[in-house]
CSV table of C-alpha atoms and ligand atoms in Angstrom, one decimal:
chain,number,residue,atom,x,y,z
A,1,UNK,CA,256.6,69.1,229.2
A,2,UNK,CA,256.2,71.7,226.5
A,3,UNK,CA,258.6,74.7,226.2
A,4,UNK,CA,257.3,78.1,225.5
A,5,UNK,CA,259.3,81.2,224.6
A,6,UNK,CA,257.7,84.5,225.2
A,7,UNK,CA,259.1,87.8,224.2
A,8,UNK,CA,258.1,91.1,225.8
A,9,UNK,CA,259.0,94.4,224.1
A,10,UNK,CA,260.0,97.6,225.6
A,11,UNK,CA,256.5,98.9,226.2
A,12,UNK,CA,255.4,95.8,227.9
A,13,UNK,CA,258.1,96.3,230.5
A,14,UNK,CA,258.1,100.1,230.3
A,15,UNK,CA,257.0,100.9,233.9
A,16,UNK,CA,257.1,99.0,237.2
A,17,UNK,CA,253.5,98.0,237.0
A,18,UNK,CA,254.0,96.7,233.5
A,19,UNK,CA,256.8,94.5,234.8
A,20,UNK,CA,254.5,93.1,237.4
A,21,UNK,CA,252.1,92.4,234.7
A,22,UNK,CA,254.8,90.5,232.7
A,23,UNK,CA,255.8,88.6,235.9
A,24,UNK,CA,252.1,87.5,236.4
A,25,UNK,CA,251.8,86.5,232.8
A,26,UNK,CA,255.0,84.4,232.9
A,27,UNK,CA,253.9,82.7,236.1
A,28,UNK,CA,250.5,81.9,234.6
A,29,UNK,CA,252.1,80.3,231.6
A,30,UNK,CA,254.2,78.1,234.0
A,31,UNK,CA,251.1,77.3,236.0
A,32,UNK,CA,249.6,76.0,232.8
A,33,UNK,CA,252.3,73.3,232.7
A,34,UNK,CA,254.8,75.0,230.4
A,35,UNK,CA,258.6,75.4,230.9
A,36,UNK,CA,258.9,79.2,230.2
A,37,UNK,CA,261.8,81.2,228.7
A,38,UNK,CA,260.9,85.0,228.6
A,39,UNK,CA,263.0,87.2,226.4
A,40,UNK,CA,262.8,90.8,227.5
A,41,UNK,CA,263.7,94.1,225.8
A,42,UNK,CA,265.0,97.2,227.5
A,43,UNK,CA,262.3,99.3,229.1
A,44,UNK,CA,260.6,101.7,226.5
A,45,UNK,CA,262.8,104.6,225.6
A,46,UNK,CA,265.9,103.2,227.5
A,47,UNK,CA,267.9,102.3,224.4
A,48,UNK,CA,267.3,105.7,222.9
A,49,UNK,CA,268.2,107.4,226.2
A,50,UNK,CA,271.5,105.5,226.2
A,51,UNK,CA,272.3,106.4,222.6
A,52,UNK,CA,271.7,110.1,223.5
A,53,UNK,CA,274.0,109.8,226.5
A,54,UNK,CA,276.7,108.4,224.3
A,55,UNK,CA,276.3,111.3,222.0
A,56,UNK,CA,276.6,113.7,224.8
A,57,UNK,CA,279.9,112.5,226.2
A,58,UNK,CA,281.4,111.9,222.8
A,59,UNK,CA,280.7,115.3,221.3
A,60,UNK,CA,279.3,116.4,218.0
A,61,UNK,CA,280.8,114.9,214.8
A,62,UNK,CA,282.4,112.1,216.6
A,63,UNK,CA,281.3,108.6,217.0
A,64,UNK,CA,281.9,106.4,220.1
A,65,UNK,CA,283.6,103.1,219.2
A,66,UNK,CA,281.0,100.4,218.4
A,67,UNK,CA,282.5,98.2,221.0
A,68,UNK,CA,281.7,100.6,223.7
A,69,UNK,CA,278.3,101.3,222.2
A,70,UNK,CA,277.4,97.6,222.7
A,71,UNK,CA,278.7,97.5,226.3
A,72,UNK,CA,276.4,100.5,226.9
A,73,UNK,CA,273.3,99.3,225.0
A,74,UNK,CA,273.4,95.9,226.6
A,75,UNK,CA,272.7,97.4,229.9
A,76,UNK,CA,269.2,98.3,229.0
A,77,UNK,CA,268.2,94.7,228.6
A,78,UNK,CA,270.3,93.7,231.5
A,79,UNK,CA,268.3,96.1,233.8
A,80,UNK,CA,265.0,94.8,232.5
A,81,UNK,CA,265.7,91.0,233.0
A,82,UNK,CA,266.9,91.6,236.6
A,83,UNK,CA,263.7,93.6,237.4
A,84,UNK,CA,261.5,91.0,235.8
A,85,UNK,CA,263.2,88.1,237.6
A,86,UNK,CA,263.0,90.0,240.9
A,87,UNK,CA,259.3,90.6,240.4
A,88,UNK,CA,258.6,87.0,239.8
A,89,UNK,CA,260.6,85.9,242.8
A,90,UNK,CA,258.8,88.4,244.9
A,91,UNK,CA,255.5,86.7,243.8
A,92,UNK,CA,256.8,83.4,245.1
A,93,UNK,CA,258.1,82.1,241.7
A,94,UNK,CA,261.5,80.8,240.8
A,95,UNK,CA,263.2,82.9,238.1
A,96,UNK,CA,266.7,83.6,237.0
A,97,UNK,CA,267.9,86.3,234.6
A,98,UNK,CA,270.5,85.4,231.9
A,99,UNK,CA,272.4,87.8,229.8
A,100,UNK,CA,273.0,86.9,226.1
A,101,UNK,CA,276.4,85.5,227.0
A,102,UNK,CA,275.1,83.5,229.8
A,103,UNK,CA,272.3,82.1,227.6
A,104,UNK,CA,274.9,80.9,225.1
A,105,UNK,CA,274.2,83.3,222.3
A,106,UNK,CA,277.4,83.6,220.3
A,107,UNK,CA,277.6,86.2,217.5
A,108,UNK,CA,280.1,87.4,214.9
A,109,UNK,CA,282.2,90.4,215.9
A,110,UNK,CA,280.2,93.1,213.9
A,111,UNK,CA,279.4,95.4,216.8
A,112,UNK,CA,275.9,97.1,217.0
A,113,UNK,CA,274.6,94.8,214.2
A,114,UNK,CA,276.0,91.4,215.0
A,115,UNK,CA,274.7,88.2,213.5
A,116,UNK,CA,274.0,85.2,215.6
A,117,UNK,CA,276.6,82.5,214.8
A,118,UNK,CA,275.6,79.7,217.2
A,119,UNK,CA,273.5,79.1,220.3
A,120,UNK,CA,274.5,76.7,223.1
A,121,UNK,CA,271.4,76.7,225.3
A,122,UNK,CA,272.8,74.3,227.9
A,123,UNK,CA,272.5,76.8,230.8
A,124,UNK,CA,268.9,77.6,229.7
A,125,UNK,CA,268.0,73.9,229.7
A,126,UNK,CA,269.5,73.3,233.0
A,127,UNK,CA,267.5,76.1,234.7
A,128,UNK,CA,264.3,75.0,233.0
A,129,UNK,CA,264.8,71.4,234.2
A,130,UNK,CA,265.3,72.8,237.7
A,131,UNK,CA,261.8,74.4,237.6
A,132,UNK,CA,263.1,77.9,237.0
A,133,UNK,CA,261.7,80.5,234.6
A,134,UNK,CA,264.6,81.7,232.5
A,135,UNK,CA,264.5,85.5,231.8
A,136,UNK,CA,266.7,86.2,228.8
A,137,UNK,CA,268.2,89.5,227.8
A,138,UNK,CA,267.0,90.3,224.2
A,139,UNK,CA,269.1,92.0,221.6
A,140,UNK,CA,272.5,90.8,222.9
A,141,UNK,CA,275.1,88.2,222.6
A,142,UNK,CA,278.9,87.7,222.9
A,143,UNK,CA,281.6,86.9,220.4
A,144,UNK,CA,283.7,83.8,220.7
A,145,UNK,CA,286.4,85.9,222.5
A,146,UNK,CA,283.7,87.1,225.0
A,147,UNK,CA,283.1,90.7,223.8
A,148,UNK,CA,279.6,91.9,224.3
A,149,UNK,CA,277.6,92.5,221.0
A,150,UNK,CA,274.2,93.7,220.1
A,151,UNK,CA,272.0,92.5,217.2
A,152,UNK,CA,270.7,95.8,215.8
A,153,UNK,CA,267.6,97.8,216.7
A,154,UNK,CA,264.5,95.7,217.4
A,155,UNK,CA,266.9,92.7,218.0
A,156,UNK,CA,265.0,91.2,220.9
A,157,UNK,CA,262.6,89.6,218.4
A,158,UNK,CA,265.6,87.9,216.8
A,159,UNK,CA,266.7,86.6,220.2
A,160,UNK,CA,263.3,85.1,220.8
A,161,UNK,CA,263.0,83.4,217.4
A,162,UNK,CA,266.5,82.1,217.4
A,163,UNK,CA,266.2,80.7,221.0
A,164,UNK,CA,262.9,79.2,220.1
A,165,UNK,CA,264.6,77.4,217.2
A,166,UNK,CA,267.7,76.4,219.4
A,167,UNK,CA,265.7,74.8,222.2
A,168,UNK,CA,263.0,73.5,219.9
A,169,UNK,CA,260.2,75.3,221.7
A,170,UNK,CA,256.7,74.2,221.1
A,171,UNK,CA,255.4,77.7,221.0
A,172,UNK,CA,256.9,81.2,220.4
A,173,UNK,CA,254.8,84.2,221.4
A,174,UNK,CA,255.8,87.8,220.6
A,175,UNK,CA,254.0,90.1,223.1
A,176,UNK,CA,253.7,93.6,222.0
A,177,UNK,CA,251.3,96.6,222.5
A,178,UNK,CA,249.0,95.7,219.5
A,179,UNK,CA,246.7,92.7,219.3
A,180,UNK,CA,248.4,91.2,216.2
A,181,UNK,CA,248.8,91.8,212.6
A,182,UNK,CA,245.8,93.7,211.0
A,183,UNK,CA,244.6,93.9,207.4
A,184,UNK,CA,245.6,97.6,207.5
A,185,UNK,CA,246.8,100.1,210.2
A,186,UNK,CA,243.7,100.5,212.4
A,187,UNK,CA,244.6,104.2,213.0
A,188,UNK,CA,243.9,104.7,209.2
A,189,UNK,CA,241.1,102.2,208.7
A,190,UNK,CA,239.1,101.7,211.9
A,191,UNK,CA,237.3,98.6,210.6
A,192,UNK,CA,240.7,96.9,209.8
A,193,UNK,CA,240.4,93.3,211.1
A,194,UNK,CA,243.0,91.4,213.1
A,195,UNK,CA,244.3,88.3,211.0
A,196,UNK,CA,244.2,84.8,212.5
A,197,UNK,CA,247.2,83.9,210.5
A,198,UNK,CA,249.6,85.2,207.9
A,199,UNK,CA,252.5,83.5,206.0
A,200,UNK,CA,256.1,84.6,206.5
A,201,UNK,CA,256.4,86.1,203.1
A,202,UNK,CA,253.2,88.1,203.5
A,203,UNK,CA,254.4,89.6,206.7
A,204,UNK,CA,257.8,90.4,205.1
A,205,UNK,CA,256.1,92.2,202.3
A,206,UNK,CA,253.8,94.1,204.5
A,207,UNK,CA,256.8,95.1,206.7
A,208,UNK,CA,258.7,96.4,203.7
A,209,UNK,CA,255.7,98.6,202.9
A,210,UNK,CA,255.2,100.1,206.2
A,211,UNK,CA,253.6,97.6,208.7
A,212,UNK,CA,256.4,97.4,211.2
A,213,UNK,CA,255.2,95.1,213.9
A,214,UNK,CA,258.3,93.0,213.9
A,215,UNK,CA,261.9,93.3,212.9
A,216,UNK,CA,262.1,91.9,209.4
A,217,UNK,CA,265.3,90.1,210.0
A,218,UNK,CA,263.6,88.1,212.7
A,219,UNK,CA,260.8,87.0,210.3
A,220,UNK,CA,263.3,85.9,207.8
A,221,UNK,CA,265.1,83.9,210.5
A,222,UNK,CA,261.8,82.3,211.5
A,223,UNK,CA,261.0,81.4,207.9
A,224,UNK,CA,264.4,79.9,207.4
A,225,UNK,CA,264.2,77.7,210.4
A,226,UNK,CA,260.5,77.1,210.3
A,227,UNK,CA,259.7,78.8,213.6
A,228,UNK,CA,256.0,79.5,213.9
A,229,UNK,CA,255.2,82.3,216.2
A,230,UNK,CA,252.2,84.2,217.5
A,231,UNK,CA,252.1,88.1,217.7
A,232,UNK,CA,249.8,89.2,220.5
A,233,UNK,CA,249.2,91.8,223.1
A,234,UNK,CA,250.7,91.8,226.6
A,235,UNK,CA,247.9,94.1,227.7
A,236,UNK,CA,244.9,91.7,227.3
A,237,UNK,CA,244.2,88.1,226.6
A,238,UNK,CA,242.9,88.3,223.0
A,239,UNK,CA,244.3,85.7,220.7
A,240,UNK,CA,246.9,87.1,218.4
A,241,UNK,CA,248.0,86.4,214.8
A,242,UNK,CA,249.9,83.2,213.9
A,243,UNK,CA,252.8,83.7,211.6
A,244,UNK,CA,253.6,80.5,209.8
A,245,UNK,CA,254.6,78.7,206.6
A,246,UNK,CA,252.0,79.0,203.9
A,247,UNK,CA,249.4,76.3,203.3
A,248,UNK,CA,247.1,75.6,200.4
A,249,UNK,CA,244.1,77.1,202.1
A,250,UNK,CA,245.8,80.4,202.6
A,251,UNK,CA,245.8,80.9,198.9
A,252,UNK,CA,242.0,81.2,198.8
A,253,UNK,CA,242.3,84.6,200.4
A,254,UNK,CA,243.5,86.8,197.6
A,255,UNK,CA,244.6,89.8,199.5
A,256,UNK,CA,245.7,89.4,203.1
A,257,UNK,CA,246.3,93.1,203.8
A,258,UNK,CA,246.9,96.6,202.7
A,259,UNK,CA,249.9,98.6,203.9
A,260,UNK,CA,250.9,102.1,203.5
A,261,UNK,CA,254.0,104.2,204.0
A,262,UNK,CA,254.1,107.9,204.2
A,263,UNK,CA,257.0,110.5,203.9
A,264,UNK,CA,258.2,109.1,200.6
A,265,UNK,CA,259.8,111.0,197.7
A,266,UNK,CA,260.2,110.2,194.0
A,267,UNK,CA,263.2,111.0,191.9
A,268,UNK,CA,263.1,110.7,188.1
A,269,UNK,CA,266.2,110.9,186.0
A,270,UNK,CA,265.3,111.4,182.3
A,271,UNK,CA,267.3,111.3,179.2
A,272,UNK,CA,269.7,108.6,180.4
A,273,UNK,CA,271.7,107.1,177.5
A,274,UNK,CA,270.7,103.5,176.8
A,275,UNK,CA,273.9,101.6,177.3
A,276,UNK,CA,275.4,99.3,179.8
A,277,UNK,CA,276.7,100.7,183.1
A,278,UNK,CA,274.5,103.8,183.5
A,279,UNK,CA,272.0,102.3,185.9
A,280,UNK,CA,274.9,100.9,187.9
A,281,UNK,CA,276.5,104.4,188.0
A,282,UNK,CA,273.3,106.0,189.3
A,283,UNK,CA,272.4,103.4,192.0
A,284,UNK,CA,276.1,102.9,192.8
A,285,UNK,CA,276.4,106.5,193.8
A,286,UNK,CA,273.2,106.4,195.9
A,287,UNK,CA,274.3,103.2,197.6
A,288,UNK,CA,277.7,104.6,198.5
A,289,UNK,CA,276.0,107.4,200.2
A,290,UNK,CA,274.2,104.8,202.3
A,291,UNK,CA,270.8,105.8,201.0
A,292,UNK,CA,268.1,103.1,200.7
A,293,UNK,CA,266.0,103.2,197.6
A,294,UNK,CA,262.8,101.2,197.1
A,295,UNK,CA,260.7,101.1,193.9
A,296,UNK,CA,263.0,101.3,190.9
A,297,UNK,CA,261.4,101.7,187.5
A,298,UNK,CA,263.0,102.1,184.1
A,299,UNK,CA,261.2,102.3,180.9
A,300,UNK,CA,262.3,100.5,177.7
A,301,UNK,CA,264.2,103.0,175.5
A,302,UNK,CA,262.7,103.7,172.2
A,303,UNK,CA,264.8,106.7,171.3
A,304,UNK,CA,268.1,105.7,172.8
A,305,UNK,CA,267.2,107.5,176.0
A,306,UNK,CA,265.6,106.0,179.1
A,307,UNK,CA,263.9,107.4,182.2
A,308,UNK,CA,264.8,106.0,185.5
A,309,UNK,CA,262.6,106.6,188.6
A,310,UNK,CA,262.9,105.4,192.1
A,311,UNK,CA,261.4,106.2,195.6
A,312,UNK,CA,263.2,106.8,198.8
A,313,UNK,CA,262.5,108.2,202.2
A,314,UNK,CA,261.7,112.0,202.1
A,315,UNK,CA,264.4,112.6,204.7
A,316,UNK,CA,267.1,111.3,202.3
A,317,UNK,CA,266.0,113.3,199.3
A,318,UNK,CA,268.3,116.4,199.7
A,319,UNK,CA,271.3,114.1,200.2
A,320,UNK,CA,270.4,112.0,197.1
A,321,UNK,CA,270.1,115.0,195.0
A,322,UNK,CA,273.5,116.2,196.0
A,323,UNK,CA,275.0,112.8,195.5
A,324,UNK,CA,273.5,112.4,192.1
A,325,UNK,CA,274.4,115.9,190.7
A,326,UNK,CA,278.0,114.9,189.6
A,327,UNK,CA,276.8,111.6,188.2
A,328,UNK,CA,274.3,113.1,185.8
A,329,UNK,CA,276.8,114.3,183.2
A,330,UNK,CA,278.3,110.8,183.1
A,331,UNK,CA,275.2,109.1,182.1
A,332,UNK,CA,274.0,111.2,179.1
A,333,UNK,CA,274.2,114.5,177.4
A,334,UNK,CA,270.9,116.0,178.5
A,335,UNK,CA,270.0,114.4,181.7
A,336,UNK,CA,267.4,115.9,183.8
A,337,UNK,CA,266.8,115.2,187.5
A,338,UNK,CA,263.3,115.9,188.9
A,339,UNK,CA,262.4,115.2,192.5
A,340,UNK,CA,259.2,115.4,194.3
A,341,UNK,CA,258.2,114.7,198.0
A,342,UNK,CA,254.7,114.6,199.4
A,343,UNK,CA,254.4,111.0,198.2
A,344,UNK,CA,253.1,107.8,199.9
A,345,UNK,CA,253.2,104.2,199.0
A,346,UNK,CA,250.2,101.9,199.0
A,347,UNK,CA,250.6,98.0,198.7
A,348,UNK,CA,248.2,95.2,198.6
A,349,UNK,CA,249.8,91.9,199.7
A,350,UNK,CA,248.6,88.3,199.5
A,351,UNK,CA,250.0,84.9,198.4
A,352,UNK,CA,246.6,84.2,196.7
A,353,UNK,CA,247.7,86.7,194.0
A,354,UNK,CA,249.7,84.0,192.6
A,355,UNK,CA,246.7,81.9,191.6
A,356,UNK,CA,244.1,84.7,191.1
A,357,UNK,CA,244.1,86.8,188.0
A,358,UNK,CA,243.0,90.4,187.8
A,359,UNK,CA,244.1,91.7,191.2
A,360,UNK,CA,246.2,94.6,189.7
A,361,UNK,CA,243.3,95.5,187.3
A,362,UNK,CA,240.9,95.7,190.2
A,363,UNK,CA,243.1,97.7,192.4
A,364,UNK,CA,243.8,100.3,189.7
A,365,UNK,CA,240.2,100.6,188.7
A,366,UNK,CA,239.2,101.0,192.3
A,367,UNK,CA,241.7,103.9,192.8
A,368,UNK,CA,240.5,105.5,189.6
A,369,UNK,CA,236.9,105.3,190.8
A,370,UNK,CA,237.9,107.2,194.0
A,371,UNK,CA,239.7,109.8,191.9
A,372,UNK,CA,243.2,108.8,193.0
A,373,UNK,CA,245.9,109.2,190.5
A,374,UNK,CA,248.5,106.5,190.4
A,375,UNK,CA,252.1,107.7,189.9
A,376,UNK,CA,254.4,104.7,189.9
A,377,UNK,CA,253.6,101.0,189.9
A,378,UNK,CA,255.8,98.0,190.8
A,379,UNK,CA,254.9,94.4,191.6
A,380,UNK,CA,256.4,91.3,193.1
A,381,UNK,CA,254.8,87.9,193.0
A,382,UNK,CA,252.7,88.6,196.0
A,383,UNK,CA,252.6,92.4,196.2
A,384,UNK,CA,251.4,95.3,194.1
A,385,UNK,CA,252.6,98.7,195.1
A,386,UNK,CA,251.7,102.1,193.8
A,387,UNK,CA,252.7,105.6,194.8
A,388,UNK,CA,250.1,108.3,195.2
A,389,UNK,CA,250.1,111.8,196.4
A,390,UNK,CA,250.4,111.8,200.1
A,391,UNK,CA,247.2,113.7,200.7
A,392,UNK,CA,245.2,111.0,199.0
A,393,UNK,CA,246.8,108.0,200.9
A,394,UNK,CA,244.0,107.6,203.4
A,395,UNK,CA,241.3,107.6,200.7
A,396,UNK,CA,243.3,105.2,198.6
A,397,UNK,CA,243.9,102.8,201.4
A,398,UNK,CA,240.2,102.9,202.5
A,399,UNK,CA,238.9,102.3,198.9
A,400,UNK,CA,241.3,99.4,198.3
A,401,UNK,CA,240.6,97.9,201.7
A,402,UNK,CA,236.9,98.0,201.0
A,403,UNK,CA,237.2,96.7,197.4
A,404,UNK,CA,239.0,93.6,198.5
A,405,UNK,CA,236.5,92.9,201.2
A,406,UNK,CA,239.0,93.1,204.1
A,407,UNK,CA,236.9,95.1,206.5
A,408,UNK,CA,233.7,93.1,207.2
A,409,UNK,CA,233.4,89.5,208.2
A,410,UNK,CA,235.1,87.5,205.6
A,411,UNK,CA,235.5,83.8,206.2
A,412,UNK,CA,239.1,82.6,206.2
A,413,UNK,CA,239.4,79.0,205.4
A,414,UNK,CA,243.0,78.7,206.8
A,415,UNK,CA,243.7,77.2,210.1
B,501,LIG,N1,266.2,97.6,223.0
B,501,LIG,C1,266.5,97.4,221.7
B,501,LIG,C2,265.9,98.5,220.8
B,501,LIG,O1,265.3,99.4,221.3
B,501,LIG,C3,266.1,96.1,221.2
B,501,LIG,C4,264.7,95.7,221.2
B,501,LIG,O2,263.9,96.5,221.7
B,501,LIG,O3,264.2,94.8,220.5
B,501,LIG,O4,266.1,98.5,219.6
B,502,LIG,MG1,261.5,96.9,220.6
């Protein structure tokens, strides 16, 4: 008998009638002859509500201990699994809920962002063999000593992928409130097309440039353990997008998708003395302040002075400027820091880029034709990213999406 792992996110169980919908879907899957494990997130908004409650009782400027935070946050998923199991049982099915600890998910002791160390799924197997549907709490585990831990925001995806690997599931389905992975955000490009399949690396690159359908850590885990999974909607029966290892035919599609990220800012530090250690000083200070930077560009110095630019979230810009002020004097005599917000990133992603020449040229020429000025450019093996003025991002995305033929019916040879 085949084993199927289904994951339902917070919106899929956000209201009682949605929970009934999940119960019906899970029962359907069982009726089709599968053994079913359903991993469930907290009801939509619940984790945030718990975080707010913690802040209220702790008081401003103080942090609750992370141990207690985990005890608190784990209740969100615990509520949801009990309700889903009850709904299934009320429909005449046989379901049991299992917390992370009961399902054998052992983690390290890093509270609020624990890593899975080991899974012993004996209890899950036992219930499945017994004809039960196992309803598993996402996002949580326990340390070897028995402390409750959570896996970081969005961690239910990881629970599903890791459990699918541990029990060698035949299929892993991530149910969410969108139909799958699209060639671009359909709110920006209405004719964006749902992809039949995408490789792990492409999905990771799309995620890092704004297409957040799944927690990246889960995709990395899936890649490492070769877990194929399907992203699809819990609200209809449309087929979703299969996320898998790449195959030869995937390379025939040059660009899989276009992704964009708004609310970015650029920082340029010019006049940095060209000797070892300066880049380390700049980015060391930024890292110490816990600020994430993204595109980093430095030009080759012709005059003994270099310019260093990077992007970051607009929300972190003021803090980055404050952090960098004292560092400037250490990296040159006449260093200047310029910052600008109102920036957005646009990326094209596709493993086909490795074997097709001229993708960058085509992207840049297309943007020029549309009157869009490119500010920064960075590339990886399968991604080209540019920054543009935020008020031009929609035009830019639309033109590039059109130029690479992503909107209309293109034939994909993959399968
Ligand atoms: N409930 C957790 C969160 O909101 C985990 C999840 O939804 O995957 O981050
Ligand atoms: Mg979620």
